[in-house]
PDB file of C-alpha atoms in Angstrom:
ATOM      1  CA  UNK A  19      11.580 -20.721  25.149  1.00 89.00           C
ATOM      2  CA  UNK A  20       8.338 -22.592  25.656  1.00 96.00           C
ATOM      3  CA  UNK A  21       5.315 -20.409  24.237  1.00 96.00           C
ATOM      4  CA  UNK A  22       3.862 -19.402  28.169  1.00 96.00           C
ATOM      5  CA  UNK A  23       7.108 -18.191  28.776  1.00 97.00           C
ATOM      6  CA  UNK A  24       6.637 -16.057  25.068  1.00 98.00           C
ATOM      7  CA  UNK A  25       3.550 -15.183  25.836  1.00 97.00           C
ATOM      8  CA  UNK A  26       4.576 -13.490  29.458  1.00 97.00           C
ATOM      9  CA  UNK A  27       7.505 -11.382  27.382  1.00 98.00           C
ATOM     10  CA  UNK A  28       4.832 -10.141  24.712  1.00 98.00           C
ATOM     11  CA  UNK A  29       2.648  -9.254  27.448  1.00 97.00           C
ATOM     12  CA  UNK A  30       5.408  -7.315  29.005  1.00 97.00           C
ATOM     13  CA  UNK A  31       6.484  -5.704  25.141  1.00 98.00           C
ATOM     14  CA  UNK A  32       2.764  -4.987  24.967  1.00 98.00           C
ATOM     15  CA  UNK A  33       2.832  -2.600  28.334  1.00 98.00           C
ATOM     16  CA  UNK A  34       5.937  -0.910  27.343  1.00 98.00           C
ATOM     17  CA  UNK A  35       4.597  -0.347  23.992  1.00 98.00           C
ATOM     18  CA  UNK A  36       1.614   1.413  24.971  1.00 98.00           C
ATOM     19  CA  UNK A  37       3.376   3.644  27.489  1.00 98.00           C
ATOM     20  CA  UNK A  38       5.711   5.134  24.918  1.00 98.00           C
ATOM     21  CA  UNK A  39       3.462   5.959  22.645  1.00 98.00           C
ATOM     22  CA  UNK A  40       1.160   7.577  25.425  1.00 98.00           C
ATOM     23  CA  UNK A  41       4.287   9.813  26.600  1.00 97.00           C
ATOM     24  CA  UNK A  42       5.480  10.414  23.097  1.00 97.00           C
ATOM     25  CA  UNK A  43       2.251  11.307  21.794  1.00 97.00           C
ATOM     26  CA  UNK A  44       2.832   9.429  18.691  1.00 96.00           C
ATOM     27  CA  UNK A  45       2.564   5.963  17.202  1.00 94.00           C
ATOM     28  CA  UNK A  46       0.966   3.086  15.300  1.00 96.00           C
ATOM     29  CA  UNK A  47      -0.334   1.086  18.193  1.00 96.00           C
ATOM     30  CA  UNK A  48      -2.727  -0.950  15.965  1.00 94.00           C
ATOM     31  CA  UNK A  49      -0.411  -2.610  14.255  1.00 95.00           C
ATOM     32  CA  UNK A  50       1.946  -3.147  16.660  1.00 97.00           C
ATOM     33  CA  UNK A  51      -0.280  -4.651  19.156  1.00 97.00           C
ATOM     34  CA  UNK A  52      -0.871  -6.910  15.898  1.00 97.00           C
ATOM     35  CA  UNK A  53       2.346  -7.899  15.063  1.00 98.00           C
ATOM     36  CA  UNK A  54       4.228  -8.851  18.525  1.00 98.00           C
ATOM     37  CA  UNK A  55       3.055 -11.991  19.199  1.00 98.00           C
ATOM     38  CA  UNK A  56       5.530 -12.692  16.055  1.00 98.00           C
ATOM     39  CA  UNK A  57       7.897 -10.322  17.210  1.00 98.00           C
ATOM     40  CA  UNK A  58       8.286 -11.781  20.087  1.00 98.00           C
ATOM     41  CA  UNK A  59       8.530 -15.325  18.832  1.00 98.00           C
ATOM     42  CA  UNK A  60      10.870 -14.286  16.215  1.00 98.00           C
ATOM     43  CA  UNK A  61      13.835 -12.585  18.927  1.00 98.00           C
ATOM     44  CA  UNK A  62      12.920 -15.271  21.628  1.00 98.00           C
ATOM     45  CA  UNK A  63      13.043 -18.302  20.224  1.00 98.00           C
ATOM     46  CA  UNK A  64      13.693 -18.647  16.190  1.00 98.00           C
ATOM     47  CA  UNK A  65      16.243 -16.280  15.277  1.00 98.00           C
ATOM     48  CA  UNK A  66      19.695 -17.385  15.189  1.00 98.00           C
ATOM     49  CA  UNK A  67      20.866 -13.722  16.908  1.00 98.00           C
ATOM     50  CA  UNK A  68      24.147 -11.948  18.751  1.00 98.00           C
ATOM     51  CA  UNK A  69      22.656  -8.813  20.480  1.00 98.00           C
ATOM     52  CA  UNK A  70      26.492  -8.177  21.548  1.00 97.00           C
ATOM     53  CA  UNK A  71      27.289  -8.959  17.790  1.00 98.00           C
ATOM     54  CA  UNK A  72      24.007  -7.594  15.610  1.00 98.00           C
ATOM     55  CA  UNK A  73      25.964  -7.768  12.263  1.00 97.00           C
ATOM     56  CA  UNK A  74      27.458 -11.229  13.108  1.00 98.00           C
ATOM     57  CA  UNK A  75      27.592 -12.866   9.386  1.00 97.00           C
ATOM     58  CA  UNK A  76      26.252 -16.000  10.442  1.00 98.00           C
ATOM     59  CA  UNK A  77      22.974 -14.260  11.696  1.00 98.00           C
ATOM     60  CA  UNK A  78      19.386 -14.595  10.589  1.00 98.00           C
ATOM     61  CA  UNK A  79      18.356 -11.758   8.776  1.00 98.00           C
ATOM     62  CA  UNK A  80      14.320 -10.016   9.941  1.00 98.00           C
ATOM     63  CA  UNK A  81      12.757  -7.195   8.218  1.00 98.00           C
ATOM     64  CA  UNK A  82      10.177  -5.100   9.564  1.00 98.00           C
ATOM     65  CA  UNK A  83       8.961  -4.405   6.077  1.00 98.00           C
ATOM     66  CA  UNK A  84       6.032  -2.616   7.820  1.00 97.00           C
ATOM     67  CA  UNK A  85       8.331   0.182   8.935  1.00 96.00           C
ATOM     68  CA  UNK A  86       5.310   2.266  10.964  1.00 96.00           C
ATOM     69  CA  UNK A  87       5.426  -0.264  13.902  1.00 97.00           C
ATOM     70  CA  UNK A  88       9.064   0.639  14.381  1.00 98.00           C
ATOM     71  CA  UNK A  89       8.426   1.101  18.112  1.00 98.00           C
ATOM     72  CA  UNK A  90       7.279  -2.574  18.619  1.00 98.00           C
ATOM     73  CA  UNK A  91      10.776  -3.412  16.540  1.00 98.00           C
ATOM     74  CA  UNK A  92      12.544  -1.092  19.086  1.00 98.00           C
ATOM     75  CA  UNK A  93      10.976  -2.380  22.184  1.00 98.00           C
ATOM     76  CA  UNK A  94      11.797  -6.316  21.356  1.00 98.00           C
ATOM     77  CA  UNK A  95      15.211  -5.024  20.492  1.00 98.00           C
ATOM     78  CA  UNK A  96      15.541  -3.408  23.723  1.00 98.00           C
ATOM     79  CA  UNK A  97      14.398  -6.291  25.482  1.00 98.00           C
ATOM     80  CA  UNK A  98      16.264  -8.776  23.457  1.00 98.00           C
ATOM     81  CA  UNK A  99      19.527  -6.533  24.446  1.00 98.00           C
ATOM     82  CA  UNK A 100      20.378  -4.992  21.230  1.00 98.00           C
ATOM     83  CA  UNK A 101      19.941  -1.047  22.860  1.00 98.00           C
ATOM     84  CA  UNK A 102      19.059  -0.572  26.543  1.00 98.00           C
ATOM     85  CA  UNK A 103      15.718  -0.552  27.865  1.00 97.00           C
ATOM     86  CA  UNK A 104      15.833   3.236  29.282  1.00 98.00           C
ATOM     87  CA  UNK A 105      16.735   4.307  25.583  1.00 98.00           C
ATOM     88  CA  UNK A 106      12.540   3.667  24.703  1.00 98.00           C
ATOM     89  CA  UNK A 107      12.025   6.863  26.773  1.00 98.00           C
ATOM     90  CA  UNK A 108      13.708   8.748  23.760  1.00 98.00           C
ATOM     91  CA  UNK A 109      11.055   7.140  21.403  1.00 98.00           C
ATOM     92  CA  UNK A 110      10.392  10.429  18.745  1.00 97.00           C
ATOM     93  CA  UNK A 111      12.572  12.969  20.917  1.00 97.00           C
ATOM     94  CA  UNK A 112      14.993  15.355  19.011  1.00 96.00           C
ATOM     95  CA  UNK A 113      17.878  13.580  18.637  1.00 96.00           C
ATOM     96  CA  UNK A 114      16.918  10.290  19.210  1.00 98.00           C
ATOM     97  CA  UNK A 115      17.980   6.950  17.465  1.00 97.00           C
ATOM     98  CA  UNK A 116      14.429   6.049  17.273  1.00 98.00           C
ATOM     99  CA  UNK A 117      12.271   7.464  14.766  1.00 97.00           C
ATOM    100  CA  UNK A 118       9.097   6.858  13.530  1.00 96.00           C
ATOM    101  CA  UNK A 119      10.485   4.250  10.880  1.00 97.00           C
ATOM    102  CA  UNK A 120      13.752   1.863  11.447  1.00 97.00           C
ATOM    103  CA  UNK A 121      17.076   2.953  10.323  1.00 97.00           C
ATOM    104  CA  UNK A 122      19.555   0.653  10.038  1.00 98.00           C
ATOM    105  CA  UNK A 123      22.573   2.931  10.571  1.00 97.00           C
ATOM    106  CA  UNK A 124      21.412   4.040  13.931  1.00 97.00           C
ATOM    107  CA  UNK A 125      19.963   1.149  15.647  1.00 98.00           C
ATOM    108  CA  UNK A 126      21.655  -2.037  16.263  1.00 98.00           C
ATOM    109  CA  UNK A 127      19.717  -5.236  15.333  1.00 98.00           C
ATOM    110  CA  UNK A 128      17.818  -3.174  12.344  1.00 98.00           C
ATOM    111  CA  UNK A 129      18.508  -5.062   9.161  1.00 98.00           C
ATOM    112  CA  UNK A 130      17.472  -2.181   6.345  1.00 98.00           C
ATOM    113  CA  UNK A 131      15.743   1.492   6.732  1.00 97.00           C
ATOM    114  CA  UNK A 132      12.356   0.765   5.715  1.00 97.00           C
ATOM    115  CA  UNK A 133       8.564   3.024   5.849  1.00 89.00           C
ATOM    116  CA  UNK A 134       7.716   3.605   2.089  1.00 90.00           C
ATOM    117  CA  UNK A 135       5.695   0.286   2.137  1.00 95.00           C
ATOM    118  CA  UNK A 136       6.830  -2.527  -0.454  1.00 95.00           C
ATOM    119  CA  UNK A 137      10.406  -2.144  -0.194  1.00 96.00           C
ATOM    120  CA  UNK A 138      10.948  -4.970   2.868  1.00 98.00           C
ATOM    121  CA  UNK A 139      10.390  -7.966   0.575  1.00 98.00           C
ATOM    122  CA  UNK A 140      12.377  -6.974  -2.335  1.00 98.00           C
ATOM    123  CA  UNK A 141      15.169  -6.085  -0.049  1.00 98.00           C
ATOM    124  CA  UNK A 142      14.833  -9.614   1.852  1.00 98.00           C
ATOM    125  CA  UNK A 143      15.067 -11.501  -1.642  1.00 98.00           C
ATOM    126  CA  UNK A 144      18.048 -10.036  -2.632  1.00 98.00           C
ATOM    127  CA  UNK A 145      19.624 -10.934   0.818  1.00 98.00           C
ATOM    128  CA  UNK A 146      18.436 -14.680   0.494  1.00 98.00           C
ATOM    129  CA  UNK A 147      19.718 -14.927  -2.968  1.00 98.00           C
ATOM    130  CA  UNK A 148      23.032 -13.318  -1.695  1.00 98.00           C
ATOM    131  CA  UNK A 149      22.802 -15.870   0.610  1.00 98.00           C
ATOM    132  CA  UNK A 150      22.895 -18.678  -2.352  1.00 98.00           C
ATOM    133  CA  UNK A 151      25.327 -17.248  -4.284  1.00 98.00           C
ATOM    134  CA  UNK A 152      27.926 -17.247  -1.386  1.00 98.00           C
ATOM    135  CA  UNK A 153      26.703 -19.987   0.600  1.00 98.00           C
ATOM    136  CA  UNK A 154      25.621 -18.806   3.810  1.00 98.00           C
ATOM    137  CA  UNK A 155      23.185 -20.338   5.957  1.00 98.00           C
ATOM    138  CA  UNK A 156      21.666 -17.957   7.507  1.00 98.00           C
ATOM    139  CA  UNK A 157      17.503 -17.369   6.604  1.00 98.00           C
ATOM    140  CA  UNK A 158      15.927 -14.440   5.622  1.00 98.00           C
ATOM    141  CA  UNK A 159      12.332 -13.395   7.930  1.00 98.00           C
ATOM    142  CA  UNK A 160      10.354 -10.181   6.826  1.00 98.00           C
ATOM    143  CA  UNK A 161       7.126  -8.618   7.662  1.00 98.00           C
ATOM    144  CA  UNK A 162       4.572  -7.189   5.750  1.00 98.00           C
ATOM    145  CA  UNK A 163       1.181  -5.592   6.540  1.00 96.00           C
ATOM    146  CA  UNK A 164      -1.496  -7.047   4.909  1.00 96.00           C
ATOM    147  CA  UNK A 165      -2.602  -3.283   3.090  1.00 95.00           C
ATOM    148  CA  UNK A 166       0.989  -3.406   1.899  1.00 95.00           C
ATOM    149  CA  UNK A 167       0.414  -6.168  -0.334  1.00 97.00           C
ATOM    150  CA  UNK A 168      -1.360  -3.887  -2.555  1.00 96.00           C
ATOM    151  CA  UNK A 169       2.310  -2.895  -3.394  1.00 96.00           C
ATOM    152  CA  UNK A 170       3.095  -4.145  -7.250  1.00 97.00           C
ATOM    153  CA  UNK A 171       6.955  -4.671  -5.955  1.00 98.00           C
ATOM    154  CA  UNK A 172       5.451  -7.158  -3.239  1.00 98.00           C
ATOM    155  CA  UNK A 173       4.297  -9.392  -5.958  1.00 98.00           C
ATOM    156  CA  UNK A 174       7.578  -8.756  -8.431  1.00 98.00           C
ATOM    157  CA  UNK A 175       9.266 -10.113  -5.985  1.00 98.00           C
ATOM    158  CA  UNK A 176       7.234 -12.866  -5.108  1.00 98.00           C
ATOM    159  CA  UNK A 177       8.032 -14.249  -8.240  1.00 98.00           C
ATOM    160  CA  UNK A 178      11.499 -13.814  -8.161  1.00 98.00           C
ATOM    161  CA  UNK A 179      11.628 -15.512  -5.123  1.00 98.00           C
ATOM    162  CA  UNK A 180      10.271 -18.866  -6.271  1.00 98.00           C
ATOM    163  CA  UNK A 181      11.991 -18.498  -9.893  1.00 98.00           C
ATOM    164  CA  UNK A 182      14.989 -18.899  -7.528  1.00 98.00           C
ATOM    165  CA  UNK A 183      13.345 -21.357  -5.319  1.00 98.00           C
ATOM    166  CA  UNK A 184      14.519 -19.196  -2.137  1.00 98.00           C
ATOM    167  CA  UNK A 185      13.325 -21.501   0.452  1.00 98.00           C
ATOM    168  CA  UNK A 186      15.646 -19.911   2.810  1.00 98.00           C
ATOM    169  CA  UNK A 187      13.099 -16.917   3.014  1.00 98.00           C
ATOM    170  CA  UNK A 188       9.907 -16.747   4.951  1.00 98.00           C
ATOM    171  CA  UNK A 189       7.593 -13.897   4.198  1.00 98.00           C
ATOM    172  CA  UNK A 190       4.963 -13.275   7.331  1.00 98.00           C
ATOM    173  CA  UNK A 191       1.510 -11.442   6.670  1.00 98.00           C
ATOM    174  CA  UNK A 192       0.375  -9.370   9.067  1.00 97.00           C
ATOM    175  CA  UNK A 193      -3.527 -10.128   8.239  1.00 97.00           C
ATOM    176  CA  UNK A 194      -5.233  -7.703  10.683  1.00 94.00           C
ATOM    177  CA  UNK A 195      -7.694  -6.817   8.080  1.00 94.00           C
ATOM    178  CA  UNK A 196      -6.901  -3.021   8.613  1.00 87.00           C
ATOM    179  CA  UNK A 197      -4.715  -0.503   6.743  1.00 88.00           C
ATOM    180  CA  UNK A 198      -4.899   3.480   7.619  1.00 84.00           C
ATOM    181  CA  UNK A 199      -8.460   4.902   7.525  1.00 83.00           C
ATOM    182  CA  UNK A 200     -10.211   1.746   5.752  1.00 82.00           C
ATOM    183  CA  UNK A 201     -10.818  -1.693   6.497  1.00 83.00           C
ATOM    184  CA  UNK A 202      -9.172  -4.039   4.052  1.00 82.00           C
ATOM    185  CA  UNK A 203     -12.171  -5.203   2.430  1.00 87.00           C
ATOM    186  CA  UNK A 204     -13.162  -1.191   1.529  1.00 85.00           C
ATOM    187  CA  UNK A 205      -9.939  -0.633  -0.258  1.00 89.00           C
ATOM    188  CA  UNK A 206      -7.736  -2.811  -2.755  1.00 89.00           C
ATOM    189  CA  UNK A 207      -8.303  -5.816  -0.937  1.00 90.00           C
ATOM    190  CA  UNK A 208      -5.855  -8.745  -1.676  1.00 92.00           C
ATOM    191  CA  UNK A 209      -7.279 -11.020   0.405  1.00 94.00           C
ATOM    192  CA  UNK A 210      -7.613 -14.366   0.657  1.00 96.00           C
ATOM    193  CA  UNK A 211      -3.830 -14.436   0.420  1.00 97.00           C
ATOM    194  CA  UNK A 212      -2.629 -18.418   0.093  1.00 98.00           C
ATOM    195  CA  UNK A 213      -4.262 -19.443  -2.883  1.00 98.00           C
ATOM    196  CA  UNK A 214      -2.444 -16.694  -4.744  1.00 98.00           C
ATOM    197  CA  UNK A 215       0.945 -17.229  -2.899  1.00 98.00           C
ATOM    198  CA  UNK A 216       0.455 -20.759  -4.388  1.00 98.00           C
ATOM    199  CA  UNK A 217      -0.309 -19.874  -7.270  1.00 98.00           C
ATOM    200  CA  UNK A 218       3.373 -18.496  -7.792  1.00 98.00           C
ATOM    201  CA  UNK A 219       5.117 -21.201  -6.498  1.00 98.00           C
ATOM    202  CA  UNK A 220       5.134 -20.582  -2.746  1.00 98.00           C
ATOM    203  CA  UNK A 221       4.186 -23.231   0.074  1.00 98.00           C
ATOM    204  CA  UNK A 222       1.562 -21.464   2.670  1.00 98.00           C
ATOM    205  CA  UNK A 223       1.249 -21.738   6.205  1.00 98.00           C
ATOM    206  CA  UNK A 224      -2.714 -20.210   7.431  1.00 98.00           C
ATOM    207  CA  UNK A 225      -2.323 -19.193  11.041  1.00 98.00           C
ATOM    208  CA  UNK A 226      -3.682 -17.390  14.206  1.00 98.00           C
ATOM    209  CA  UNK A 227      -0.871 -14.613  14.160  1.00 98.00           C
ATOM    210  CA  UNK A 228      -1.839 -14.009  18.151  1.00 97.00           C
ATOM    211  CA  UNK A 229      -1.578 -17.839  19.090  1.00 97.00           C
ATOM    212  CA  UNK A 230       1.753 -18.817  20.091  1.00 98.00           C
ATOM    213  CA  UNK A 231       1.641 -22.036  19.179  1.00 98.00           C
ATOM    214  CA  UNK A 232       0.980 -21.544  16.069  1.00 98.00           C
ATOM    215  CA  UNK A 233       3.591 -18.708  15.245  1.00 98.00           C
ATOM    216  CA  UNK A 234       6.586 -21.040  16.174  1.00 98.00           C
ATOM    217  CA  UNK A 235       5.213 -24.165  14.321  1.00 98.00           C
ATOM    218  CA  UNK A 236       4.718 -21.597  11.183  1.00 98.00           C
ATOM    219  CA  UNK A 237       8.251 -19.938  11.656  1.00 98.00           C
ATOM    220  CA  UNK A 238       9.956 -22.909  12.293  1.00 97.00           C
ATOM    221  CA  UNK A 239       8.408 -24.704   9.309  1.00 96.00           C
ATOM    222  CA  UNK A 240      11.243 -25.421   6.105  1.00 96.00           C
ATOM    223  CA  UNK A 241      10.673 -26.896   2.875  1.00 96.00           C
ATOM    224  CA  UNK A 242      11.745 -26.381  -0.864  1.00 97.00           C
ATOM    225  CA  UNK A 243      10.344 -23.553  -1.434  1.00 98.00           C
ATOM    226  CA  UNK A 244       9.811 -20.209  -0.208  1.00 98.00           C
ATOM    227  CA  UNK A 245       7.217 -19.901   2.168  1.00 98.00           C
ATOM    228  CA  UNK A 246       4.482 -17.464   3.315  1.00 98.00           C
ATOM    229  CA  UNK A 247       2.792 -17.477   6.603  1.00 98.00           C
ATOM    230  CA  UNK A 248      -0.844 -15.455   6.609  1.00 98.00           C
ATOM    231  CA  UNK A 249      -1.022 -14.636  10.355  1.00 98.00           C
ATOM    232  CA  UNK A 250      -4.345 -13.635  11.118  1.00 98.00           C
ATOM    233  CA  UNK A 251      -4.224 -11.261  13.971  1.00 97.00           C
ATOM    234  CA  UNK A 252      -5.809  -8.532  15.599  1.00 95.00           C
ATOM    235  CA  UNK A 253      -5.651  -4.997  15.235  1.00 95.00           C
ATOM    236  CA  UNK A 254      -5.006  -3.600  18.564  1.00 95.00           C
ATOM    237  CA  UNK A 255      -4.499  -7.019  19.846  1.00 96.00           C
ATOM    238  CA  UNK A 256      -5.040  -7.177  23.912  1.00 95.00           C
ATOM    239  CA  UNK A 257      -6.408  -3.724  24.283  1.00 96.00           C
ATOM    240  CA  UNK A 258     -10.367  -4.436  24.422  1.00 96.00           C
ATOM    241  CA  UNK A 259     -11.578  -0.705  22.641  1.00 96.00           C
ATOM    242  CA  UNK A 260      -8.624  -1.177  20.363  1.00 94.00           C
ATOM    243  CA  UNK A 261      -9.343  -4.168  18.912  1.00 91.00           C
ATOM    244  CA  UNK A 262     -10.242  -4.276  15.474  1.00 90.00           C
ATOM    245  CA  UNK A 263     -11.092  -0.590  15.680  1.00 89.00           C
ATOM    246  CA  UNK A 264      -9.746   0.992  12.379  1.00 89.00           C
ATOM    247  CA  UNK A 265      -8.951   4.578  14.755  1.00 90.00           C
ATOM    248  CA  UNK A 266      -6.687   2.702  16.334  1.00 90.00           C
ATOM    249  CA  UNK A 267      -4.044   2.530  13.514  1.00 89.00           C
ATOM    250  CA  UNK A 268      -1.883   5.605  14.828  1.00 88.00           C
ATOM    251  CA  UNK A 269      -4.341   7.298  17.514  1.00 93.00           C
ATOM    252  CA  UNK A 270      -2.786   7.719  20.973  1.00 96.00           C
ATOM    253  CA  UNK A 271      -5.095   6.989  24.116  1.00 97.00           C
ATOM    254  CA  UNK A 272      -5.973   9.869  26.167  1.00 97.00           C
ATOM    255  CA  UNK A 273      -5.127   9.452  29.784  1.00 98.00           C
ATOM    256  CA  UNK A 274      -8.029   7.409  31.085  1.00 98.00           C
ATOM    257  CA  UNK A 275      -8.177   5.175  27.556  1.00 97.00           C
ATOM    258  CA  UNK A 276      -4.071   4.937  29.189  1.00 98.00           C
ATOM    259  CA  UNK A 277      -5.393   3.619  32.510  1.00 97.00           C
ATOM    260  CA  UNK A 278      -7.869   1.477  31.199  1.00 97.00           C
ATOM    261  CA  UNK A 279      -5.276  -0.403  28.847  1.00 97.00           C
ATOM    262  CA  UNK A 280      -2.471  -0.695  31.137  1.00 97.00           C
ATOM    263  CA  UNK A 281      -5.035  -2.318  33.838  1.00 97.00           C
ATOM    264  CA  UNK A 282      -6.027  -4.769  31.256  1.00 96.00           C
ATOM    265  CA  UNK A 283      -2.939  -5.528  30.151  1.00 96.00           C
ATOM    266  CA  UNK A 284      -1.450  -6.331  33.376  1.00 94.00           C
ATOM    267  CA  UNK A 285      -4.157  -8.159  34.314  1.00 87.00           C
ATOM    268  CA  UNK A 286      -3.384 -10.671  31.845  1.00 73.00           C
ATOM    269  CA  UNK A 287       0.467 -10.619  33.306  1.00 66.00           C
TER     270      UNK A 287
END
C-alpha cells in the first residue's frame, strides 16, 4: 500500500478508536492517536503477517511494548482481520477478550501480554536472538513510549541487543513528549534519544512519527545493526483540543468534545 491509501485506513482506525473509548468510558486516547500512524504502517504494508495464521513461524514478530494503547493494537487487528470488527464493541466489557492491556493468550495477532512498562524490549531481544540461534528470518518490531524509556531494563537491553548485533530488531519511539500527568521534560526526561542509542552501538533513524512517508522509509530501513527509529509524534494526534494536551493521556471526551472529534476526523476522510 501506497502511503494515501495508509493514511485513509489510519484515518478510519482513528474514528473507531475514539468511539470505543467514548462508549466504554475508558482509554488512553493520547497515545494512541500518537502511535497509529505506525500502527497502521506496520499491519498494512511492512509486516510479513497471516491474520488466518497469527502464529505462522515464518511471521514478523510486533510488540506493543506500550501496553496502555491496547485498543489502537485491537482496532488495527480488527481491521487487519485478526478478530472481527463488531468484537471492538466489547472493548473493557465483563468478559471480553479485550482488556485494558494486550494478552497474548486471548487475542490473536498479540505477540506477548505486556502493561508494566519496560518489559516489550527485553521480550523482543530475546525473540530476535531466538531468531539467530535457529535461523529464522523473520524481524522483530516493538514499541515503546517515550516516558517508558526511563525504564533501566529498556537500556539493559539495549545493550544486549548490539553486543549481539541484532539487526533483525527495530525498536520504534513513540516521542510524543508526554507520559501520564507530566510533560516529558518535567519528569526523568531521556530525551534527545539518538545520540545515546548511538552511543551503544545502534544505527538511528529521526522521524515525523505522523508522516507516512517517513514511517515506511524508517521501518523498512536494514543495516548491521540494530536500529532505533525516534518518531516524533503527537499526543492526541488529529483531534485539535487533544493535541499535545497532557489531560488527554487517558481522559474520555464528554459527548460534545465526542461530536466535535468525530466531525474533525471525518472531515479529513
Amino acid at each position: 500500500m501506497q502511503p494515501n491509501d495508509l493514511d485513509s485506513i489510519a484515518r478510519q482506525i482513528r474514528l473507531r478508536d475514539l468511539q470505543a473509548v467514548f462508549e466504554a468510558g475508558a482509554g488512553h486516547i493520547g497515545g494512541e492517536m500518537s502511535a497509529i500512524d505506525i500502527l497502521t504502517a506496520l499491519y498494512f504494508r511492512v509486516l510479513r503477517i497471516w491474520p488466518d495464521q497469527p502464529k505462522h513461524p515464518e511471521r514478523d514478530r510486533f510488540i506493543l511494548s506500550k501496553g496502555h494503547v491496547a485498543l489502537a493494537l485491537y482496532v488495527t487487528l480488527a481491521k487487519r482481520g485478526f478478530i472481527s470488527e463488531e468484537e471492538i464493541s466489547t472493548f473493557l466489557k465483563p468478559h471480553s477478550r479485550l482488556n485494558g492491556h494486550p494478552n497474548c493468550n486471548k487475542v490473536p495477532g498479540v505477540e506477548t501480554n505486556t502493561g508494566p512498562l519496560g518489559h516489550g524490549l527485553p521480550v523482543a531481544v530475546g525473540m530476535a536472538k531466538a531468531a539467530k540461534l535457529t535461523g529464522a528470518n523473520y524481524h522483530t518490531y516493538v514499541m515503546t513510549g517515550d516516558g517508558e524509556m526511563q525504564e533501566g531494563s529498556n537500556w539493559e537491553a539495549i545493550s544486549s541487543a548490539a553486543q549481539f548485533r541484532l539487526d533483525n530488531l527495530t525498536l520504534i519511539i513513540d516521542h510524543n513528549r508526554f507520559q501520564q500527568g507530566a510533560s516529558l521534560k518535567d519528569t526523568n526526561n531521556m530525551a534527545p534519544f539518538p545520540a545515546k542509542l548511538e552511543a551503544f552501538g545502534w544505527s538511528v533513524s529521526e522521524i515525523n512519527g505522523n508522516d507516512m512517508a517517513d514511517i515506511i522509509s524508517a521501518l523498512e530501513r536494514r543495516g548491521d545493526r540494530p536500529h532505533c527509529i525516534v518518531a516524533h509524534t503527537n499526543k492526541g494526534h488529529g483531534i485539535s483540543f487533544m493535541q499535545d494536551t497532557v489531560d488527554w493521556h487517558h481522559k474520555v471526551p464528554n459527548a460534545e468534545q465526542y461530536k466535535i472529534a468525530v466531525a474533525e476526523l471525518s472531515e479529513a476522510m
